[in-house]
PDB file of C-alpha atoms in Angstrom:
ATOM      1  CA  MET A   1      22.193  -6.231  25.658  1.00 38.00           C
ATOM      2  CA  VAL A   2      21.762  -9.967  26.190  1.00 39.00           C
ATOM      3  CA  ALA A   3      23.748 -12.127  28.593  1.00 40.00           C
ATOM      4  CA  VAL A   4      24.194 -15.769  27.661  1.00 39.00           C
ATOM      5  CA  VAL A   5      25.563 -18.117  30.305  1.00 40.00           C
ATOM      6  CA  ALA A   6      27.487 -21.068  28.907  1.00 43.00           C
ATOM      7  CA  GLY A   7      28.937 -23.344  31.559  1.00 45.00           C
ATOM      8  CA  ALA A   8      30.637 -21.156  34.130  1.00 45.00           C
ATOM      9  CA  SER A   9      31.315 -18.199  31.830  1.00 41.00           C
ATOM     10  CA  ALA A  10      29.020 -15.440  30.624  1.00 45.00           C
ATOM     11  CA  VAL A  11      29.094 -14.050  27.101  1.00 43.00           C
ATOM     12  CA  LEU A  12      27.704 -10.575  26.511  1.00 41.00           C
ATOM     13  CA  GLY A  13      26.175  -9.638  23.166  1.00 39.00           C
ATOM     14  CA  PHE A  14      23.641  -7.283  21.666  1.00 39.00           C
ATOM     15  CA  ALA A  15      20.123  -8.367  20.746  1.00 40.00           C
ATOM     16  CA  THR A  16      19.553  -8.151  17.022  1.00 39.00           C
ATOM     17  CA  PRO A  17      16.525  -6.176  15.835  1.00 41.00           C
ATOM     18  CA  ALA A  18      13.685  -7.895  14.022  1.00 46.00           C
ATOM     19  CA  LEU A  19      14.233  -8.336  10.321  1.00 48.00           C
ATOM     20  CA  ALA A  20      12.430  -5.974   7.998  1.00 59.00           C
ATOM     21  CA  GLN A  21       9.317  -7.451   6.457  1.00 90.00           C
ATOM     22  CA  SER A  22       7.832  -6.026   3.295  1.00 92.00           C
ATOM     23  CA  ASN A  23       5.409  -6.966   0.579  1.00 93.00           C
ATOM     24  CA  GLU A  24       4.446  -5.446  -2.746  1.00 94.00           C
ATOM     25  CA  SER A  25       1.227  -6.737  -4.279  1.00 95.00           C
ATOM     26  CA  TRP A  26      -0.942  -5.851  -7.267  1.00 96.00           C
ATOM     27  CA  TYR A  27      -4.570  -6.490  -8.045  1.00 96.00           C
ATOM     28  CA  ARG A  28      -6.283  -6.127 -11.420  1.00 96.00           C
ATOM     29  CA  VAL A  29      -9.600  -4.359 -10.822  1.00 95.00           C
ATOM     30  CA  GLY A  30     -10.644  -4.357 -14.454  1.00 93.00           C
ATOM     31  CA  GLY A  31      -9.837  -5.009 -18.079  1.00 94.00           C
ATOM     32  CA  THR A  32      -7.721  -7.429 -20.081  1.00 95.00           C
ATOM     33  CA  GLU A  33      -4.258  -7.279 -21.640  1.00 94.00           C
ATOM     34  CA  ALA A  34      -5.718  -8.141 -25.051  1.00 95.00           C
ATOM     35  CA  GLN A  35      -7.976  -5.079 -25.008  1.00 95.00           C
ATOM     36  CA  ARG A  36      -5.295  -2.845 -23.385  1.00 95.00           C
ATOM     37  CA  ASN A  37      -7.909  -1.629 -20.875  1.00 95.00           C
ATOM     38  CA  THR A  38      -6.404  -2.922 -17.644  1.00 95.00           C
ATOM     39  CA  ILE A  39      -6.550  -1.053 -14.355  1.00 96.00           C
ATOM     40  CA  ASP A  40      -4.193  -2.340 -11.655  1.00 96.00           C
ATOM     41  CA  LEU A  41      -3.928  -1.224  -8.030  1.00 97.00           C
ATOM     42  CA  GLY A  42      -0.722  -1.747  -6.048  1.00 96.00           C
ATOM     43  CA  VAL A  43       0.264  -1.562  -2.394  1.00 97.00           C
ATOM     44  CA  SER A  44       3.708  -1.807  -0.840  1.00 96.00           C
ATOM     45  CA  VAL A  45       3.956  -2.229   2.935  1.00 96.00           C
ATOM     46  CA  SER A  46       7.155  -2.317   4.979  1.00 95.00           C
ATOM     47  CA  LEU A  47       7.302  -3.149   8.699  1.00 93.00           C
ATOM     48  CA  TYR A  48      10.598  -2.954  10.592  1.00 89.00           C
ATOM     49  CA  ASP A  49      10.545  -3.105  14.378  1.00 83.00           C
ATOM     50  CA  ASP A  50       8.139  -0.255  15.186  1.00 87.00           C
ATOM     51  CA  LEU A  51       8.444   1.610  11.870  1.00 93.00           C
ATOM     52  CA  VAL A  52       5.795   1.024   9.209  1.00 95.00           C
ATOM     53  CA  SER A  53       5.328   2.578   5.773  1.00 96.00           C
ATOM     54  CA  LEU A  54       2.833   2.411   2.922  1.00 97.00           C
ATOM     55  CA  LYS A  55       3.143   3.234  -0.769  1.00 96.00           C
ATOM     56  CA  THR A  56       0.308   2.935  -3.299  1.00 96.00           C
ATOM     57  CA  ASP A  57       0.028   2.963  -7.081  1.00 96.00           C
ATOM     58  CA  VAL A  58      -2.484   2.725  -9.922  1.00 96.00           C
ATOM     59  CA  MET A  59      -1.600   1.752 -13.493  1.00 95.00           C
ATOM     60  CA  PHE A  60      -3.827   2.060 -16.553  1.00 96.00           C
ATOM     61  CA  GLY A  61      -3.690   0.286 -19.893  1.00 95.00           C
ATOM     62  CA  SER A  62      -3.640   2.587 -22.907  1.00 95.00           C
ATOM     63  CA  ALA A  63      -7.383   2.074 -23.561  1.00 96.00           C
ATOM     64  CA  ALA A  64      -8.490   1.723 -19.939  1.00 95.00           C
ATOM     65  CA  THR A  65     -10.531   4.842 -19.351  1.00 94.00           C
ATOM     66  CA  SER A  66     -11.736   8.162 -20.689  1.00 95.00           C
ATOM     67  CA  ALA A  67     -11.507   9.700 -17.203  1.00 96.00           C
ATOM     68  CA  THR A  68     -10.410  13.317 -16.967  1.00 95.00           C
ATOM     69  CA  GLY A  69      -9.354  13.123 -13.319  1.00 96.00           C
ATOM     70  CA  CYS A  70      -7.991  10.608 -10.844  1.00 97.00           C
ATOM     71  CA  LYS A  71      -7.463  10.444  -7.074  1.00 97.00           C
ATOM     72  CA  ILE A  72      -5.700   7.694  -5.154  1.00 97.00           C
ATOM     73  CA  THR A  73      -6.202   7.172  -1.405  1.00 97.00           C
ATOM     74  CA  GLY A  74      -4.213   4.837   0.812  1.00 97.00           C
ATOM     75  CA  TRP A  75      -4.055   3.850   4.454  1.00 97.00           C
ATOM     76  CA  LEU A  76      -2.722   1.112   6.704  1.00 97.00           C
ATOM     77  CA  ILE A  77      -4.831  -1.439   8.552  1.00 97.00           C
ATOM     78  CA  LEU A  78      -2.895  -2.364  11.684  1.00 96.00           C
ATOM     79  CA  ARG A  79      -3.237  -5.362  14.011  1.00 95.00           C
ATOM     80  CA  ASN A  80      -1.506  -7.480  16.643  1.00 94.00           C
ATOM     81  CA  TRP A  81      -0.870 -11.226  16.833  1.00 90.00           C
ATOM     82  CA  GLY A  82      -3.850 -13.320  17.867  1.00 90.00           C
ATOM     83  CA  GLN A  83      -6.278 -10.387  17.927  1.00 91.00           C
ATOM     84  CA  THR A  84      -9.153  -9.852  15.538  1.00 91.00           C
ATOM     85  CA  SER A  85      -9.452  -6.134  16.247  1.00 95.00           C
ATOM     86  CA  THR A  86      -7.712  -3.704  13.903  1.00 96.00           C
ATOM     87  CA  TRP A  87      -7.086   0.017  13.748  1.00 97.00           C
ATOM     88  CA  GLU A  88      -6.207   2.320  10.875  1.00 97.00           C
ATOM     89  CA  GLY A  89      -3.432   4.716  10.092  1.00 95.00           C
ATOM     90  CA  PRO A  90      -4.115   8.121   8.553  1.00 95.00           C
ATOM     91  CA  ARG A  91      -5.654   8.288   5.087  1.00 96.00           C
ATOM     92  CA  ASN A  92      -3.861  10.315   2.464  1.00 97.00           C
ATOM     93  CA  THR A  93      -5.205  11.226  -0.955  1.00 97.00           C
ATOM     94  CA  PHE A  94      -3.194  12.285  -4.002  1.00 97.00           C
ATOM     95  CA  ASP A  95      -4.018  13.459  -7.499  1.00 96.00           C
ATOM     96  CA  CYS A  96      -3.078  10.566  -9.807  1.00 96.00           C
ATOM     97  CA  ARG A  97      -3.507  12.390 -13.107  1.00 94.00           C
ATOM     98  CA  TYR A  98       0.090  11.388 -13.858  1.00 94.00           C
ATOM     99  CA  SER A  99      -1.024   7.749 -14.073  1.00 95.00           C
ATOM    100  CA  LEU A 100      -3.748   8.730 -16.561  1.00 95.00           C
ATOM    101  CA  ASP A 101      -1.239  10.722 -18.618  1.00 94.00           C
ATOM    102  CA  THR A 102       1.213   7.788 -18.738  1.00 94.00           C
ATOM    103  CA  ALA A 103      -1.420   5.100 -19.415  1.00 95.00           C
ATOM    104  CA  GLY A 104      -0.056   2.164 -21.384  1.00 93.00           C
ATOM    105  CA  THR A 105       3.608   2.950 -20.695  1.00 91.00           C
ATOM    106  CA  ALA A 106       4.106   0.605 -17.699  1.00 82.00           C
ATOM    107  CA  ILE A 107       5.660   3.501 -15.772  1.00 85.00           C
ATOM    108  CA  VAL A 108       5.292   2.824 -12.057  1.00 87.00           C
ATOM    109  CA  HIS A 109       4.837   5.880  -9.833  1.00 90.00           C
ATOM    110  CA  TRP A 110       4.518   5.093  -6.123  1.00 94.00           C
ATOM    111  CA  TRP A 111       2.773   7.570  -3.825  1.00 95.00           C
ATOM    112  CA  GLN A 112       4.275   7.583  -0.324  1.00 94.00           C
ATOM    113  CA  ASN A 113       1.085   7.515   1.745  1.00 93.00           C
ATOM    114  CA  TRP A 114       2.414   7.284   5.260  1.00 91.00           C
ATOM    115  CA  SER A 115       5.408   6.324   7.324  1.00 93.00           C
ATOM    116  CA  GLY A 116       5.602   6.348  11.109  1.00 93.00           C
ATOM    117  CA  TYR A 117       6.001   4.445  14.336  1.00 93.00           C
ATOM    118  CA  THR A 118       3.423   1.972  15.581  1.00 92.00           C
ATOM    119  CA  SER A 119       2.868  -0.642  18.262  1.00 92.00           C
ATOM    120  CA  ALA A 120       1.289  -2.932  15.648  1.00 93.00           C
ATOM    121  CA  GLN A 121       2.850  -6.297  14.853  1.00 93.00           C
ATOM    122  CA  GLY A 122       1.098  -6.620  11.495  1.00 94.00           C
ATOM    123  CA  ALA A 123       0.027  -4.250   8.752  1.00 95.00           C
ATOM    124  CA  SER A 124      -1.782  -4.403   5.431  1.00 96.00           C
ATOM    125  CA  GLY A 125      -2.227  -1.609   2.929  1.00 97.00           C
ATOM    126  CA  ARG A 126      -5.545  -0.437   1.505  1.00 97.00           C
ATOM    127  CA  VAL A 127      -5.746   1.577  -1.715  1.00 97.00           C
ATOM    128  CA  CYS A 128      -8.740   3.113  -3.490  1.00 98.00           C
ATOM    129  CA  VAL A 129      -8.827   4.898  -6.814  1.00 97.00           C
ATOM    130  CA  ASP A 130     -11.563   7.310  -7.857  1.00 97.00           C
ATOM    131  CA  LEU A 131     -12.003   8.337 -11.471  1.00 97.00           C
ATOM    132  CA  TYR A 132     -13.682  11.574 -12.535  1.00 97.00           C
ATOM    133  CA  TYR A 133     -15.278  12.249 -15.913  1.00 97.00           C
ATOM    134  CA  ASN A 134     -15.924  15.418 -17.953  1.00 95.00           C
ATOM    135  CA  GLY A 135     -14.353  17.687 -15.333  1.00 91.00           C
ATOM    136  CA  SER A 136     -16.792  16.586 -12.608  1.00 95.00           C
ATOM    137  CA  SER A 137     -15.824  16.947  -8.949  1.00 94.00           C
ATOM    138  CA  SER A 138     -17.857  13.829  -8.050  1.00 95.00           C
ATOM    139  CA  SER A 139     -16.314  10.402  -8.427  1.00 96.00           C
ATOM    140  CA  GLY A 140     -17.840   8.435 -11.297  1.00 96.00           C
ATOM    141  CA  TRP A 141     -16.041   5.141 -10.584  1.00 96.00           C
ATOM    142  CA  GLN A 142     -14.222   3.708  -7.543  1.00 97.00           C
ATOM    143  CA  ARG A 143     -12.367   0.469  -6.883  1.00 97.00           C
ATOM    144  CA  CYS A 144     -10.363  -0.609  -3.829  1.00 97.00           C
ATOM    145  CA  TYR A 145      -7.852  -3.292  -2.904  1.00 97.00           C
ATOM    146  CA  THR A 146      -6.463  -4.500   0.430  1.00 97.00           C
ATOM    147  CA  GLY A 147      -3.089  -6.203   0.268  1.00 96.00           C
ATOM    148  CA  PRO A 148      -1.929  -9.150   2.395  1.00 95.00           C
ATOM    149  CA  VAL A 149      -0.838  -8.710   6.009  1.00 93.00           C
ATOM    150  CA  VAL A 150       2.856  -8.178   6.608  1.00 93.00           C
ATOM    151  CA  TRP A 151       3.890  -9.519  10.023  1.00 92.00           C
ATOM    152  CA  GLU A 152       6.840  -8.388  12.074  1.00 85.00           C
ATOM    153  CA  ASN A 153       9.304 -11.190  12.854  1.00 72.00           C
TER     154      ASN A 153
END
């Protein structure tokens, strides 16, 4: 509760919470529209008071890859105003075979990587995609993207 004194009288009111801040950004890590071989990585970060969340996505053009497997990993990079030091949230990895199966359809499928409480005032999302070929369990190709920082009001 906040007390505001105006002249000789006091007015009581409730402090309003910080506005939610969010950002969705995409980065093309390879390919061209003309050749239908694009690979795009996306991050969506939301920061509201002390609650932060991250979603990640990968989209493939219809001729983007001959990969037989796909994994997507995402995590938050957290920071405070005026400080250069950062810390990271937990990393979560998902099978993104669905994105390979729907290549060229422009279907967006967000993976909810993490949501929780934090003391951070700013957050950016980091996403990496690993592609696997011929049934291999070792990554044959990896690209990553870090989205812009979302600051709490």
